[in-house]
Coordinates of C-alpha atoms in Angstrom, one line a residue:
M1 CA -0.9 -26.0 7.2
R2 CA -0.5 -22.2 7.0
L3 CA -0.3 -21.5 3.1
F4 CA -0.2 -19.0 0.4
A5 CA 0.5 -18.9 -3.4
A6 CA 3.4 -16.7 -4.3
V7 CA 5.9 -15.5 -7.1
L8 CA 9.6 -15.9 -6.0
P9 CA 12.1 -13.6 -7.6
P10 CA 15.3 -15.1 -8.6
E11 CA 18.4 -14.7 -6.3
T12 CA 20.2 -12.3 -8.5
V13 CA 17.3 -9.8 -8.3
L14 CA 17.1 -10.4 -4.4
A15 CA 20.7 -9.6 -4.3
E16 CA 20.2 -6.2 -5.7
L17 CA 17.5 -5.4 -3.4
A18 CA 19.5 -6.8 -0.5
A19 CA 22.1 -4.3 -1.2
A20 CA 19.5 -1.4 -1.2
A21 CA 17.9 -2.7 1.9
T22 CA 21.2 -2.9 3.6
E23 CA 21.6 0.8 3.5
L24 CA 18.2 1.4 4.5
R25 CA 18.9 -0.6 7.5
T26 CA 21.8 1.7 8.8
R27 CA 18.7 4.5 9.2
A28 CA 16.5 2.1 11.3
A29 CA 15.8 2.7 14.9
P30 CA 16.0 -1.1 15.9
D31 CA 13.2 -1.1 18.5
R32 CA 10.7 0.2 15.9
L33 CA 11.4 -1.8 12.8
R34 CA 11.4 -5.7 12.3
W35 CA 13.2 -6.1 9.0
T36 CA 12.2 -9.1 6.9
G37 CA 15.0 -11.5 5.7
Q38 CA 15.9 -12.0 2.3
A39 CA 14.9 -15.7 2.4
G40 CA 11.2 -14.5 2.8
W41 CA 11.1 -12.0 0.0
H42 CA 8.3 -13.0 -2.3
F43 CA 5.1 -11.4 -3.9
T44 CA 2.2 -13.1 -2.4
L45 CA -0.7 -13.8 -5.0
A46 CA -3.1 -15.2 -2.5
F47 CA -3.0 -15.9 1.3
Y48 CA -4.7 -18.9 2.5
G49 CA -4.1 -19.2 6.1
E50 CA -4.4 -22.5 7.9
V51 CA -5.7 -25.1 5.3
D52 CA -6.8 -28.7 6.2
D53 CA -4.3 -31.5 4.9
A54 CA -7.5 -32.9 3.1
L55 CA -7.7 -29.8 1.0
V56 CA -4.4 -29.1 0.0
S57 CA -4.4 -31.8 -3.0
G58 CA -7.5 -30.1 -4.5
L59 CA -5.7 -26.6 -3.9
S60 CA -2.5 -27.9 -5.7
T61 CA -4.5 -29.3 -8.7
R62 CA -6.2 -26.0 -9.3
L63 CA -2.9 -24.0 -8.9
R64 CA -1.4 -26.2 -11.7
R65 CA -4.5 -25.2 -13.9
V66 CA -4.0 -21.6 -13.3
A67 CA 0.0 -22.0 -14.1
R68 CA -0.8 -24.0 -17.4
A69 CA -3.1 -21.2 -18.3
S70 CA -0.6 -18.3 -17.8
A71 CA 2.1 -17.6 -20.0
P72 CA 5.7 -16.1 -18.6
F73 CA 6.0 -12.4 -18.1
E74 CA 8.4 -9.8 -17.2
L75 CA 8.8 -7.9 -14.1
A76 CA 11.3 -5.7 -12.2
L77 CA 11.8 -4.5 -8.7
R78 CA 11.2 -0.6 -8.6
G79 CA 10.8 2.0 -5.9
G80 CA 8.9 1.4 -2.8
G81 CA 6.2 2.6 -0.5
R82 CA 4.5 2.1 2.7
F83 CA 1.2 0.8 3.8
E84 CA 0.4 3.5 6.4
D85 CA 2.8 3.5 9.4
R86 CA 2.8 -0.4 9.6
V87 CA 4.7 -1.7 6.4
L88 CA 7.6 -0.7 4.3
W89 CA 8.0 -2.5 1.0
A90 CA 9.7 -2.5 -2.4
G91 CA 7.7 -1.8 -5.6
V92 CA 7.3 -3.8 -9.0
T93 CA 6.9 -2.7 -12.6
G94 CA 6.5 -4.7 -15.8
D95 CA 3.6 -6.9 -16.8
L96 CA 1.4 -5.9 -13.7
P97 CA -2.0 -6.9 -15.8
A98 CA -0.4 -10.3 -15.9
L99 CA 0.5 -10.5 -12.2
R100 CA -3.0 -9.5 -11.2
A101 CA -4.5 -11.9 -13.4
L102 CA -2.1 -14.5 -11.7
A103 CA -3.2 -13.4 -8.4
A104 CA -6.9 -13.6 -9.2
G105 CA -6.4 -17.0 -10.5
A106 CA -4.8 -18.0 -7.3
V107 CA -7.7 -16.8 -5.1
A108 CA -10.1 -18.5 -7.3
A109 CA -8.2 -21.7 -7.0
G110 CA -8.5 -21.4 -3.1
R111 CA -12.1 -20.7 -3.5
R112 CA -12.8 -23.4 -5.6
A113 CA -10.7 -25.9 -3.3
G114 CA -13.1 -25.0 -0.5
L115 CA -11.2 -22.6 1.2
D116 CA -13.1 -19.8 2.9
L117 CA -11.5 -16.6 1.6
R118 CA -13.4 -13.8 2.8
E119 CA -11.1 -10.9 2.5
S120 CA -11.2 -9.7 -0.9
R121 CA -9.0 -6.5 -0.9
S122 CA -7.6 -5.2 -4.4
Y123 CA -4.4 -6.9 -5.3
R124 CA -1.5 -4.4 -4.6
P125 CA 1.8 -6.4 -5.3
H126 CA 4.8 -5.4 -2.9
L127 CA 7.6 -7.2 -1.2
T128 CA 7.6 -6.5 2.3
L129 CA 10.8 -5.2 3.6
A130 CA 10.1 -4.1 7.3
R131 CA 7.1 -4.2 9.5
A132 CA 6.8 -1.4 12.5
S133 CA 5.8 -2.1 16.0
G134 CA 3.4 0.6 17.1
G135 CA 4.0 2.5 13.8
A136 CA 6.8 4.6 12.1
D137 CA 7.4 7.3 9.5
F138 CA 8.8 5.6 6.7
T139 CA 9.0 8.8 4.8
E140 CA 13.0 8.8 4.6
Y141 CA 13.1 4.9 3.6
V142 CA 10.4 5.5 0.9
T143 CA 12.5 8.4 -0.5
A144 CA 15.6 6.2 -0.3
L145 CA 13.8 3.5 -2.3
A146 CA 12.5 6.0 -5.1
D147 CA 15.4 5.5 -7.5
F148 CA 16.0 2.0 -6.9
A149 CA 15.5 -0.1 -10.2
G150 CA 16.3 -3.6 -10.3
Q151 CA 16.9 -5.9 -13.4
P152 CA 14.0 -7.3 -15.2
W153 CA 13.4 -10.9 -14.8
T154 CA 10.9 -13.5 -16.3
V155 CA 8.1 -15.1 -13.9
R156 CA 8.2 -18.8 -14.8
E157 CA 6.2 -20.4 -12.1
I158 CA 4.2 -19.9 -9.1
C159 CA 5.0 -21.7 -5.9
L160 CA 2.6 -23.0 -2.9
I161 CA 4.5 -21.8 0.3
R162 CA 4.2 -23.2 3.9
S163 CA 4.8 -20.5 6.5
R164 CA 5.8 -21.5 9.9
L165 CA 5.3 -18.6 12.2
P166 CA 7.9 -18.2 15.1
R167 CA 7.0 -19.7 18.6
S168 CA 10.3 -19.2 20.5
G169 CA 9.5 -15.8 21.4
I170 CA 13.1 -14.6 20.6
P171 CA 13.0 -11.1 19.5
G172 CA 13.8 -10.7 15.6
E173 CA 13.0 -14.4 14.8
Q174 CA 11.6 -14.8 11.4
P175 CA 8.8 -16.8 9.9
R176 CA 10.2 -19.7 8.0
Y177 CA 9.1 -20.6 4.4
E178 CA 9.0 -23.8 2.7
T179 CA 8.2 -24.5 -1.0
V180 CA 5.3 -27.2 -0.8
D181 CA 5.0 -27.3 -4.8
R182 CA 5.5 -25.3 -7.8
W183 CA 4.1 -25.2 -11.3
P184 CA 5.6 -23.8 -14.5
L185 CA 3.7 -21.1 -16.2
S186 CA 3.2 -22.3 -19.9

C-alpha cells in the first residue's frame, strides 16, 4: 500500500479555502496547472511510500503512540507560497512547533516500524493547491493568496492515509485517498 500520515483540516476550513481556490482557478492556463481537489487537501506529516502489508500493523501501533503523546493544538490556513515553479500551496499558522513535533514523531514511527525513510528534508507544512507541468510562474497566485486567512481549528487526530494513484491516463484524474486508521491526540 502507498501510505502517508497526515492531519486533515475540517470541512468548514476546507470550504473557506475552496472559495479562494475557485477564484485562483479563473486565472489558470488549463494546460499548465493541475489543480488538486478538495477531497485530497491535507497536511502530510510523513510520506511512507509503498509499505508491505506485514509492516502496517507495527506502523499503526507506533502512530497510535505518537498521537497519545501529543496534545491537541490550534492551526489556521493562512497565505500561500510556492516550491520553485512546480507547486502552489496554501500556508498554515498557529502552533507550528506542535505540528513539526507531530511530523517528527510520524517519521520516527515509520523508521521504528522498519520502513526505509532515507529522505530527511526539513518539514515545511503546506497544503498543495496546484502542480505545474513543465513549470509555471506562480507569482500572481501567491500574491492573491497573501491576504487569505482561514478560521482557526483544533488538530485533534492524526490519520494514516492510503493513496491510490490514477492509472487510467485520463487527463485531470486525481489520486484517491482512503483513511486507513485515525488516532486521537491526547
